[in-house]
Each structure stands twice: as structure tokens, then as C-alpha cells.
Coordinates of C-alpha atoms in Angstrom, one line a residue:
M22 CA -5.6 33.9 -0.8
F23 CA -7.5 34.4 -4.0
A24 CA -8.3 38.1 -3.8
T25 CA -5.9 39.7 -6.3
E26 CA -4.8 42.3 -3.9
N27 CA -4.0 39.9 -1.1
R28 CA -2.5 36.8 -2.7
A29 CA 1.1 36.1 -3.3
Y30 CA 2.6 36.4 -6.9
R31 CA 1.7 33.4 -9.0
K32 CA 3.7 32.1 -11.9
S33 CA 1.9 30.5 -14.8
L34 CA 3.4 27.2 -15.9
A35 CA 2.4 23.8 -17.4
S36 CA 3.9 21.4 -14.9
H37 CA 2.5 18.0 -14.1
G38 CA 2.1 16.2 -10.8
L39 CA -0.1 14.1 -8.5
L40 CA -2.7 14.9 -5.8
Y41 CA -3.8 12.3 -3.2
L42 CA -7.4 13.1 -2.6
G43 CA -10.4 10.9 -1.7
L44 CA -8.1 7.9 -1.1
A45 CA -6.9 8.1 -4.7
E46 CA -4.0 9.6 -6.7
H47 CA -5.1 12.1 -9.4
E48 CA -2.8 13.4 -12.1
I49 CA -2.8 17.1 -12.3
V50 CA -1.6 20.0 -14.6
V51 CA -0.4 22.9 -12.5
V52 CA -2.0 26.1 -13.8
N53 CA 0.0 28.5 -11.6
L54 CA 2.2 28.4 -8.6
S55 CA 3.3 30.7 -5.8
I56 CA 5.3 30.4 -2.6
T57 CA 2.0 29.9 -0.7
G58 CA 0.2 27.5 -2.9
L59 CA -0.9 26.3 -6.4
L60 CA -3.9 26.1 -8.7
A61 CA -4.2 22.8 -10.6
L62 CA -6.5 21.2 -13.0
L63 CA -7.2 17.4 -12.8
K64 CA -5.7 15.9 -16.0
V65 CA -8.7 13.5 -16.4
N66 CA -12.0 15.2 -15.9
P67 CA -13.7 13.2 -13.2
S68 CA -17.2 11.7 -13.5
L69 CA -20.1 13.1 -11.4
A70 CA -19.7 10.2 -9.0
D71 CA -16.0 10.9 -8.6
I72 CA -16.7 14.6 -8.0
K73 CA -19.1 13.7 -5.3
D74 CA -16.5 11.4 -3.7
I75 CA -13.9 14.3 -3.8
F76 CA -16.3 16.7 -2.1
R77 CA -17.2 14.1 0.5
A78 CA -13.5 13.6 1.2
L79 CA -13.0 17.4 1.5
Q80 CA -15.8 17.6 4.0
V81 CA -14.0 15.1 6.2
S82 CA -10.6 16.9 5.8
P83 CA -9.4 19.6 3.4
L84 CA -5.8 18.3 3.8
I85 CA -4.2 16.5 0.8
D86 CA -0.8 15.2 -0.3
F87 CA 0.8 16.3 -3.5
Y88 CA 3.9 15.6 -5.6
L89 CA 5.4 17.8 -8.3
P90 CA 8.3 15.8 -9.9
D91 CA 9.4 18.7 -12.2
M92 CA 10.1 20.8 -9.2
N93 CA 11.3 18.1 -6.8
L94 CA 8.6 19.2 -4.4
A95 CA 6.1 17.2 -2.3
G96 CA 4.2 17.6 0.9
E97 CA 0.8 18.4 2.5
A98 CA -1.5 21.2 1.5
E99 CA -5.0 22.4 2.4
V100 CA -7.7 22.7 -0.3
V101 CA -9.2 26.2 -0.3
R102 CA -11.3 25.9 -3.4
A103 CA -12.5 23.0 -5.6
E104 CA -14.9 23.5 -8.5
S105 CA -15.9 22.4 -12.0
V106 CA -14.8 24.8 -14.7
D107 CA -15.0 24.8 -18.5
A108 CA -11.6 23.1 -18.8
G109 CA -12.4 20.4 -16.2
F110 CA -12.1 20.1 -12.4
Q111 CA -9.9 22.7 -10.7
I112 CA -8.4 22.7 -7.2
A113 CA -6.6 25.5 -5.4
V114 CA -4.4 24.6 -2.4
E115 CA -2.3 26.4 0.2
F116 CA 0.9 24.6 1.2
R117 CA 1.2 23.4 4.8
N118 CA 4.3 21.1 5.0
L119 CA 6.9 20.9 2.2
S120 CA 9.7 18.5 1.3
Y121 CA 12.3 19.5 -1.2
D122 CA 14.7 17.4 -3.4
V123 CA 12.2 14.6 -3.2
D124 CA 13.6 12.8 -6.3
N125 CA 16.6 11.8 -4.1
L126 CA 14.4 11.0 -1.2
L127 CA 12.0 8.9 -3.2
Y128 CA 15.0 7.1 -4.8
S129 CA 16.5 6.2 -1.5
R130 CA 13.2 5.5 0.3
R131 CA 11.3 4.1 -2.6
A132 CA 8.0 5.7 -1.5
Y133 CA 6.7 9.0 -0.3
R134 CA 6.6 9.4 3.5
K135 CA 3.7 11.2 5.1
N136 CA 4.2 13.1 8.4
I137 CA 1.9 11.3 10.8
S138 CA 2.3 11.2 14.6
A139 CA 0.6 8.1 16.0
A140 CA 1.2 6.1 19.1
G141 CA 2.0 2.4 18.9
H142 CA 3.9 -0.5 20.5
I143 CA 6.7 -2.7 19.4
V144 CA 8.2 -5.8 21.0
F145 CA 12.0 -6.4 21.2
N146 CA 13.4 -9.3 23.2
D147 CA 10.0 -10.0 24.8
T148 CA 9.8 -6.4 26.0
D149 CA 7.0 -4.1 24.9
Y150 CA 8.1 -0.5 24.0
A151 CA 5.8 2.5 23.3
F152 CA 6.7 4.6 20.3
N153 CA 5.4 7.6 18.3
T154 CA 5.6 7.5 14.5
E155 CA 7.6 10.4 12.9
N156 CA 6.3 9.5 9.4
V157 CA 4.6 6.7 7.5
S158 CA 4.8 5.2 4.0
I159 CA 3.4 2.2 2.2
D160 CA 6.7 0.5 2.7
G161 CA 7.6 1.3 6.3
I162 CA 7.5 3.7 9.2
M163 CA 10.0 5.9 11.2
I164 CA 9.4 5.7 14.9
R165 CA 10.9 7.3 18.0
M166 CA 11.1 5.8 21.5
L167 CA 12.3 7.3 24.7
G168 CA 15.6 6.0 26.0
R169 CA 18.4 4.1 24.3
I170 CA 17.0 0.8 22.9
A171 CA 19.7 -1.7 22.2
V172 CA 18.6 -3.4 19.0
E173 CA 20.5 -4.5 15.9
E174 CA 19.8 -3.7 12.4
G175 CA 17.9 -6.6 10.7
T176 CA 16.0 -7.5 13.8
V177 CA 12.4 -8.5 13.1
A178 CA 9.7 -7.4 15.6
S179 CA 6.0 -7.4 16.1
F180 CA 4.3 -4.0 16.2
D181 CA 1.0 -2.2 16.2
F182 CA -0.4 1.3 16.0
H183 CA -4.1 1.2 16.5
Q184 CA -4.7 4.9 15.6
L185 CA -4.1 3.8 11.9
G186 CA -5.5 0.3 12.4
V187 CA -2.3 -1.5 11.5
E188 CA -0.3 -4.3 13.1
G189 CA 2.1 -6.9 11.9
E190 CA 5.9 -7.6 11.7
A191 CA 8.6 -5.2 10.5
K192 CA 12.4 -5.3 10.1
V193 CA 14.7 -2.7 11.6
V194 CA 16.5 -1.0 8.7
W195 CA 18.5 1.7 10.6
I196 CA 18.9 3.1 14.1
E197 CA 20.0 6.5 15.4
Y198 CA 20.3 7.8 18.9
D199 CA 20.3 11.2 20.6
E200 CA 20.6 12.1 24.3
I201 CA 17.0 11.0 25.2
S202 CA 15.6 8.8 22.5
T203 CA 16.0 6.2 19.8
L204 CA 15.0 6.9 16.2
M205 CA 14.4 3.9 14.1
G206 CA 13.4 3.1 10.5
L207 CA 11.2 0.0 10.0
Q208 CA 10.3 -1.9 6.8
Y209 CA 7.0 -3.8 6.8
L210 CA 7.4 -7.5 6.4
H211 CA 3.8 -8.5 7.0
L212 CA 0.6 -6.5 7.9
R213 CA -2.1 -8.5 9.5
R214 CA -4.8 -5.8 9.4
G215 CA -4.8 -4.6 5.8
E216 CA -3.3 -1.7 4.1
I217 CA -2.5 1.7 5.6
V218 CA -5.4 4.0 4.6
G219 CA -4.7 7.6 3.8
V220 CA -1.1 7.4 2.7
P221 CA -0.2 7.9 -1.0
K222 CA 2.2 5.7 -2.9
F223 CA 4.0 8.4 -4.9
T224 CA 6.6 5.8 -5.8
Q225 CA 9.6 6.8 -7.9
P226 CA 9.3 4.3 -10.7
I227 CA 5.6 5.2 -11.3
L228 CA 6.1 8.9 -11.0
K229 CA 8.8 9.5 -13.6
L230 CA 6.3 11.7 -15.6
A231 CA 8.9 13.6 -17.6

């Protein structure tokens, strides 16, 4: 990606945004941007301890979440280079999953939703149903279940998905059906096993940077 003859055209600009890396949100200044990725400089130069934490996180997984409010762009990317430079700490990423027009999405959803597929269970009318998550946020989850599940909006149910170590109660906010499944949006009411780790906030009121 970074050999000049092989990489996509990159436009230089001074846009701001956020990276979710090492279980923390970092403000960034975008150095340049292309259709395949971006090069960014952390706005606050991290301490040596923070840099070590960043590299440890990248050893576990090079995938990060990002949000660029100036361009209404958010999603997942893979870190392909991270290094200290004279100007601070620089990170180069390649895009993996992108969402556009996120200002409207964040306004309506209140928080960034991360695409995560995780198995879980939810109880409606004393019946246990298996589900898979479509996406996850700090406020709620979108789940899909096989078959047509007759549930009303506003119903409160107990749920768990052990892959992310979360269980508690949630309220049904909306329901949609197709030929073979039920798609459902749930809002957390109470989590009995702590916060969801690995999902950024990227909330609209906080992220109005410009």
C-alpha cells in the first residue's frame, strides 16, 4: 500500500476524527486520504506507556474503528503501519468496512454501531430463542432470529451473549420480518456483567468536532 508505485492516489487534507485503539478513543488529524485508506497523526502525542499499550493492542488485533465527522464516514480499518515520527505518533490504515452518512445514523441511533456477529439467547414469554447479533453499540444491539417471532415493541426481555461476556435486560425498540427471520433492535436497560469491551462510543453530541 505504501510503495509509491502501488498505492492509490492520496489527497492531502487537515481533517479531524477519532480512532478506537487499545480500548480507548484517540483524536487524530488526517494527513492524507485515499479510496483504500488513510494516514493519520494522533492529535495528542502519547506517552511511552501509551505507545506500548497501542503496540500491545495491535499485536492482539490490527483492526480498529474510526470516525471522520467532516466526511460523514465511519467503519473498521486495519492498521498497516504505526510509528513515532518527528511530528508525533503516526498510524496508517486500510479500510475494511465503511459506513457513509454517519451524521444521520449517529443522530438517529445516538451511538456508533460496530459490526459484530455473536451468538446469544433471549427469552420472550418464557421461551428461549437463539440469536446472532448484526451489530453492537454501547446503547443496544441488533439481533436476527430464525422464524417469525411474535413480540411487541416495548417488550422487556432477558438476554445474554457470552462471546462478548454480556447479559442483562433489554427493551425491544423495533421489529422487522423477512421470509425466514426476525430482525430486532434492542436497547439495553440493565447489564449485569459490566460494559461491552471493544466497542467505541463515537456518540454524536461528543463528536461534533467542527
